[in-house]
Structure formats: structure tokens, C-alpha cells
Short mmCIF file of C-alpha atoms in Angstrom, two decimals:
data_model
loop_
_atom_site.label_atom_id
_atom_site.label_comp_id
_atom_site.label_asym_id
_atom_site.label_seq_id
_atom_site.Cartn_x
_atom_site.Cartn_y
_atom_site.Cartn_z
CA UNK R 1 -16.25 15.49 -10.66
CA UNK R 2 -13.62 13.17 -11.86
CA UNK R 3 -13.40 10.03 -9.83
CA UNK R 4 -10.07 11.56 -8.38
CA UNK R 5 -11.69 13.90 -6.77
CA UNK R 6 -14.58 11.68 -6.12
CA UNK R 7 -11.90 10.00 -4.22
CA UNK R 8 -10.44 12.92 -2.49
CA UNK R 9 -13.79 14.35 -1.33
CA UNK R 10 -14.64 10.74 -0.07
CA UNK R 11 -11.37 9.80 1.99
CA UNK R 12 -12.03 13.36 3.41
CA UNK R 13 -14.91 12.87 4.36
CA UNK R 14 -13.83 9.17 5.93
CA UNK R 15 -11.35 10.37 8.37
CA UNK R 16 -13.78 13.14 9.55
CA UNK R 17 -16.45 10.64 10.36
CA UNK R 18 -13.57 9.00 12.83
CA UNK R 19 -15.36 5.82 11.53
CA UNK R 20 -11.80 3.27 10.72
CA UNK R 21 -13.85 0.50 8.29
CA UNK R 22 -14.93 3.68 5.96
CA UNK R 23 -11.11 4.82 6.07
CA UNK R 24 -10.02 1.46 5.60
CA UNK R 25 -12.20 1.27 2.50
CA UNK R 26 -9.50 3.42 0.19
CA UNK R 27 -6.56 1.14 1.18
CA UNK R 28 -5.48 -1.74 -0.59
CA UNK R 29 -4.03 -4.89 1.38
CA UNK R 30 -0.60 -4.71 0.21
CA UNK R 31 -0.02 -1.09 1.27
CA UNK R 32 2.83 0.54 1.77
CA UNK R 33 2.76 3.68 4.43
CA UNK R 34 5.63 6.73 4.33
CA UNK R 35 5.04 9.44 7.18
CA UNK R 36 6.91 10.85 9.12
CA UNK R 37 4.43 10.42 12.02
CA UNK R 38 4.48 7.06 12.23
CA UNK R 39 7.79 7.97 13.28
CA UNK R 40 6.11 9.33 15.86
CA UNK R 41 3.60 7.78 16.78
CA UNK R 42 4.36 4.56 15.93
CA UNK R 43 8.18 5.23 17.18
CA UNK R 44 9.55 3.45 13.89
CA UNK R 45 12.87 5.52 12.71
CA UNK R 46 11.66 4.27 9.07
CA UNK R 47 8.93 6.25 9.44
CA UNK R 48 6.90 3.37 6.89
CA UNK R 49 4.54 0.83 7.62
CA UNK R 50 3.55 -1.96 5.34
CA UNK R 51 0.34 -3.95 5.12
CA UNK R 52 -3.30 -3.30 5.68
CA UNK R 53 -3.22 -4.44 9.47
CA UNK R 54 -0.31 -2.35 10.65
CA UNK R 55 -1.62 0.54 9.02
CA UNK R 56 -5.59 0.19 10.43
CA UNK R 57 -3.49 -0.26 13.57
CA UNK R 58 -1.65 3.19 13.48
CA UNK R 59 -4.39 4.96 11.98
CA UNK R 60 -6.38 3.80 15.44
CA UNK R 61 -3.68 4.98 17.17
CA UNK R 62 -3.80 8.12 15.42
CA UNK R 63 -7.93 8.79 15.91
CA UNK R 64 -7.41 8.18 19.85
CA UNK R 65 -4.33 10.81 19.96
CA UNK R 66 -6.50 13.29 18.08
CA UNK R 67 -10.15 13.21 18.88
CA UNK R 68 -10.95 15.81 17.33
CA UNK R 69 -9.42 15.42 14.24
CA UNK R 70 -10.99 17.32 11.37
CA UNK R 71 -9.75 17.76 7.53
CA UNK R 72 -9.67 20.96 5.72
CA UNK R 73 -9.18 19.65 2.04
CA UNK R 74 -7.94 22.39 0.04
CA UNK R 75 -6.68 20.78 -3.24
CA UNK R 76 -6.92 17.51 -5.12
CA UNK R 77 -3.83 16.92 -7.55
CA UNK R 78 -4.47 14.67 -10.42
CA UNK R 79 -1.45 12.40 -11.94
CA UNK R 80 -1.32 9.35 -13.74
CA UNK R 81 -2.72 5.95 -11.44
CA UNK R 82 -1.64 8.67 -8.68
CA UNK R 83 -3.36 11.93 -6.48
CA UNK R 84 -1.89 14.07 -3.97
CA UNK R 85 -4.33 15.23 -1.87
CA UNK R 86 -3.36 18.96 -0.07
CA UNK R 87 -4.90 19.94 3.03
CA UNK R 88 -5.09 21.31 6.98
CA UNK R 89 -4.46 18.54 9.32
CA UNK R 90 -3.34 17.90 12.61
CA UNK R 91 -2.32 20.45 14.70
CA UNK R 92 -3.32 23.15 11.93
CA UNK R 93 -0.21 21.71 10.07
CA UNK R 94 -0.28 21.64 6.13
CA UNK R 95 -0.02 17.98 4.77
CA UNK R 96 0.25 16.65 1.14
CA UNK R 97 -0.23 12.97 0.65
CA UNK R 98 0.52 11.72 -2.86
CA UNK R 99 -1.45 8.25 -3.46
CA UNK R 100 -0.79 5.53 -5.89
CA UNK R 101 -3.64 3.73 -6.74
CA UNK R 102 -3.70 0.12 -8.46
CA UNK R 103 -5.95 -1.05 -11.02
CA UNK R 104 -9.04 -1.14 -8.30
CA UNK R 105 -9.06 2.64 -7.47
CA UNK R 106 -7.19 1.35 -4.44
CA UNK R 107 -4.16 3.16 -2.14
CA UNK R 108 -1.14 0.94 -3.19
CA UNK R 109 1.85 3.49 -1.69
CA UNK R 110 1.29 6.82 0.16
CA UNK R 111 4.09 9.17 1.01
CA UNK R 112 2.65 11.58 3.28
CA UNK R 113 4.58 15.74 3.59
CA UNK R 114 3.69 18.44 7.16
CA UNK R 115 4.58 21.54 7.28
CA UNK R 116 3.77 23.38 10.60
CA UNK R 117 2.08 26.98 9.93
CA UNK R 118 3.70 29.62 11.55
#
């Protein structure tokens, strides 16, 4: 395994343990959020949240609106200091969420994509 999909396989893994400080772990502090639930759940019309407190703060939010959350990864996407990683989320809807990473191996910028199955 490449340590992009070392990656992939671990922030999986993260958000299905529900445990926030192992999530946490794959964000750097200067983070900058895109998702269009945060427009939702978060009720910003930006839809993009910036810094490592407002997003541990959301993705709280997020783990009590959907206690049983649970990850079906079904593709890691390799690109240059970037990933996208492809899988079954919430609500059975498809998401892709293409990372930047920084020099650390850190998330610097995620823009998150749904699409609701039919």
C-alpha cells in the first residue's frame, strides 16, 4: 500500500470508530472545509469552514446527527500532494472528497461532492 491509501484506509477507519481525536488526527490546524453539508448542518450559505476548531466542532455535530454512521470506501484516487477518497456515506449517498495534504501528510483543503442514489 502506498501511504495514500494508507491514508484512505486509516481516515476510514477513523470516522467508523465515531472516536473525534482519531479523526482529528488527519487534519491540519489551518484547514479549510468545502461541503455542502455544513450548509446544512452547520446552516452556513458558504457551505466552508475554516480552522481546526470549527471543523472538530461540525464534525461533532455531524457524529450526534448520525449515530450510526458507517463508511463504505470504494476507491482511493491518487494525485499530486492531493487524494480523493470515493465512497458510501450518509444516507447511502455517494461522496467524493478530494484532500490536499501539506508537507506533514496532513488535510490542508477538502472539497467534499454527494450524490443521492436513486
Amino acid at each position: 500500500m502506498t501511504d495514500k491509501q494508507a491514508f484512505g484506509q486509516a481516515w476510514v477507519a477513523a470516522w467508523n470508530s465515531h472516536d473525534i481525536d482519531e479523526i482529528m488526527s488527519h487534519y491540519a490546524e489551518d484547514i479549510e472545509f468545502h461541503s455542502p453539508v455544513v450548509q446544512r448542518l452547520n446552516n452556513e450559505p458558504s457551505g466552508k469552514l475554516v480552522g481546526k476548531t470549527a471543523l472538530r466542532a461540525y464534525f461533532l455535530r455531524g457524529l450526534a446527527a448520525y449515530p450510526d454512521l458507517h463508511f463504505e470506501l470504494y476507491h482511493i484516487l491518487e494525485g499530486v500532494d492531493s487524494v480523493v477518497l470515493y465512497y458510501k456515506s450518509i444516507n447511502n449517498s455517494l461522496s467524493a472528497e478530494m484532500m490536499v495534504l501539506n508537507g506533514q501528510g496532513l488535510v490542508k483543503e477538502v472539497r467534499a461532492h454527494y450524490k443521492q442514489q436513486q
